């Protein structure tokens, strides 16, 4: 897979922009706030239909514009691909491949794949459970685009179920009870399927994760990843039954995959609370490396690597470890401080005042 060309229109800070990409390494250099990450985000949006910064679509559309358009030319297994996506402030817009409008927006997923590394990855280890659930779900979808249906269904079911719980105002009338039973059944079906998929993914990630941590940290440690979902002991239906009273009182869904976590430990200590800064950084890199490896194995082609300013945060040893352990296929790298030592880009874009200059 090779991304050849990208056009942006009214995306983030860009009114219009056009870039070409080398088959190997392309560097984007420029001072803070010039629009380097915006370019990475545009490429990633075409792969995942969302922002890797977790930004809402509204933030992706240039201020004052009605909508954004992204277009990319790529080559995959000798076939030319033209991918186009509209972004509206309220959500995913129309998408087309080779000028055919896709019946479902999600059918775009899998046409391009990316693995993003960014300084924010530290949040995977230090941050709350939502960051880790997003990591798991994005990796699931990168591996098998059909899994997207699980997370979007879960979101929809929870929205409706929460609205109902709120509407109940703490009282379980026969009507509320009957409607709640319908949403419970849906939540059980989708929730258990998603949790099972996440748990299976973690098992597949485990060997790569342990290996990647040793590579990055430069010394062996016992790294474990486990899916934490207390409700799985009894099944979701029984757990919902047990939580009924609390859920009615609080007016929101309290058990299910939207509350689960990925528990990470180094030498049996929980990394979020016990690991050192350096260990947390190594583990965050290892999580991204492991996902990159697992997706490459299951799809047969390495995703495009987006290395967004990662080297500025890493000491020389970890930078070197990352560069030597990443199978460098097509890569975009951004930096505000110049090129990391040991990199030899095929082309360099310099970004200044929103304009791109190729050198
Ligand atoms: N929707 C939007 N409309 C207009 N401008 C935007 C929008 N979203 C972001 N920007 C602008 O884009 C700029 C940030 O771009 P970006 O994050 O790509 O910078 P960067 O080059 O990666 O900087 P750094 O080196 O600090 O990471 C900011 O100046 C911000 O105001
Ligand atoms: Mg940036």
Tab-separated table of N, CA, C and O and ligand atoms in Angstrom, residues 32-33 35-38 53 308-309 334, ligand 2:
chain	number	residue	atom	x	y	z
A	32	UNK	N	6.087	25.142	15.886
A	32	UNK	CA	4.845	24.796	16.571
A	32	UNK	C	3.659	25.527	15.946
A	32	UNK	O	3.770	26.699	15.577
A	33	UNK	N	2.547	24.825	15.834
A	33	UNK	CA	1.310	25.456	15.397
A	33	UNK	C	1.215	25.728	13.906
A	33	UNK	O	0.294	26.415	13.461
A	35	UNK	N	0.830	23.469	11.462
A	35	UNK	CA	-0.095	22.580	10.736
A	35	UNK	C	0.481	21.224	10.375
A	35	UNK	O	-0.015	20.575	9.452
A	36	UNK	N	1.499	20.761	11.087
A	36	UNK	CA	2.090	19.442	10.806
A	36	UNK	C	1.137	18.319	11.217
A	36	UNK	O	0.845	17.413	10.441
A	37	UNK	N	0.663	18.395	12.453
A	37	UNK	CA	-0.242	17.348	12.933
A	37	UNK	C	-1.546	17.347	12.126
A	37	UNK	O	-2.125	16.279	11.891
A	38	UNK	N	-1.964	18.531	11.687
A	38	UNK	CA	-3.190	18.592	10.884
A	38	UNK	C	-3.092	17.708	9.641
A	38	UNK	O	-4.070	17.076	9.241
A	53	UNK	N	-6.576	12.565	17.495
A	53	UNK	CA	-6.483	13.387	18.702
A	53	UNK	C	-7.771	13.313	19.510
A	53	UNK	O	-7.921	13.987	20.523
A	308	UNK	N	4.111	11.292	14.710
A	308	UNK	CA	3.842	12.709	14.938
A	308	UNK	C	4.646	13.228	16.119
A	308	UNK	O	4.236	13.063	17.261
A	309	UNK	N	5.765	13.847	15.801
A	309	UNK	CA	6.547	14.516	16.835
A	309	UNK	C	6.976	13.599	17.976
A	309	UNK	O	7.179	14.050	19.098
A	334	UNK	N	6.794	13.926	11.588
A	334	UNK	CA	6.770	15.375	11.775
A	334	UNK	C	7.677	15.760	12.927
A	334	UNK	O	7.870	14.985	13.860
B	2	LIG	MG1	1.775	18.735	16.253
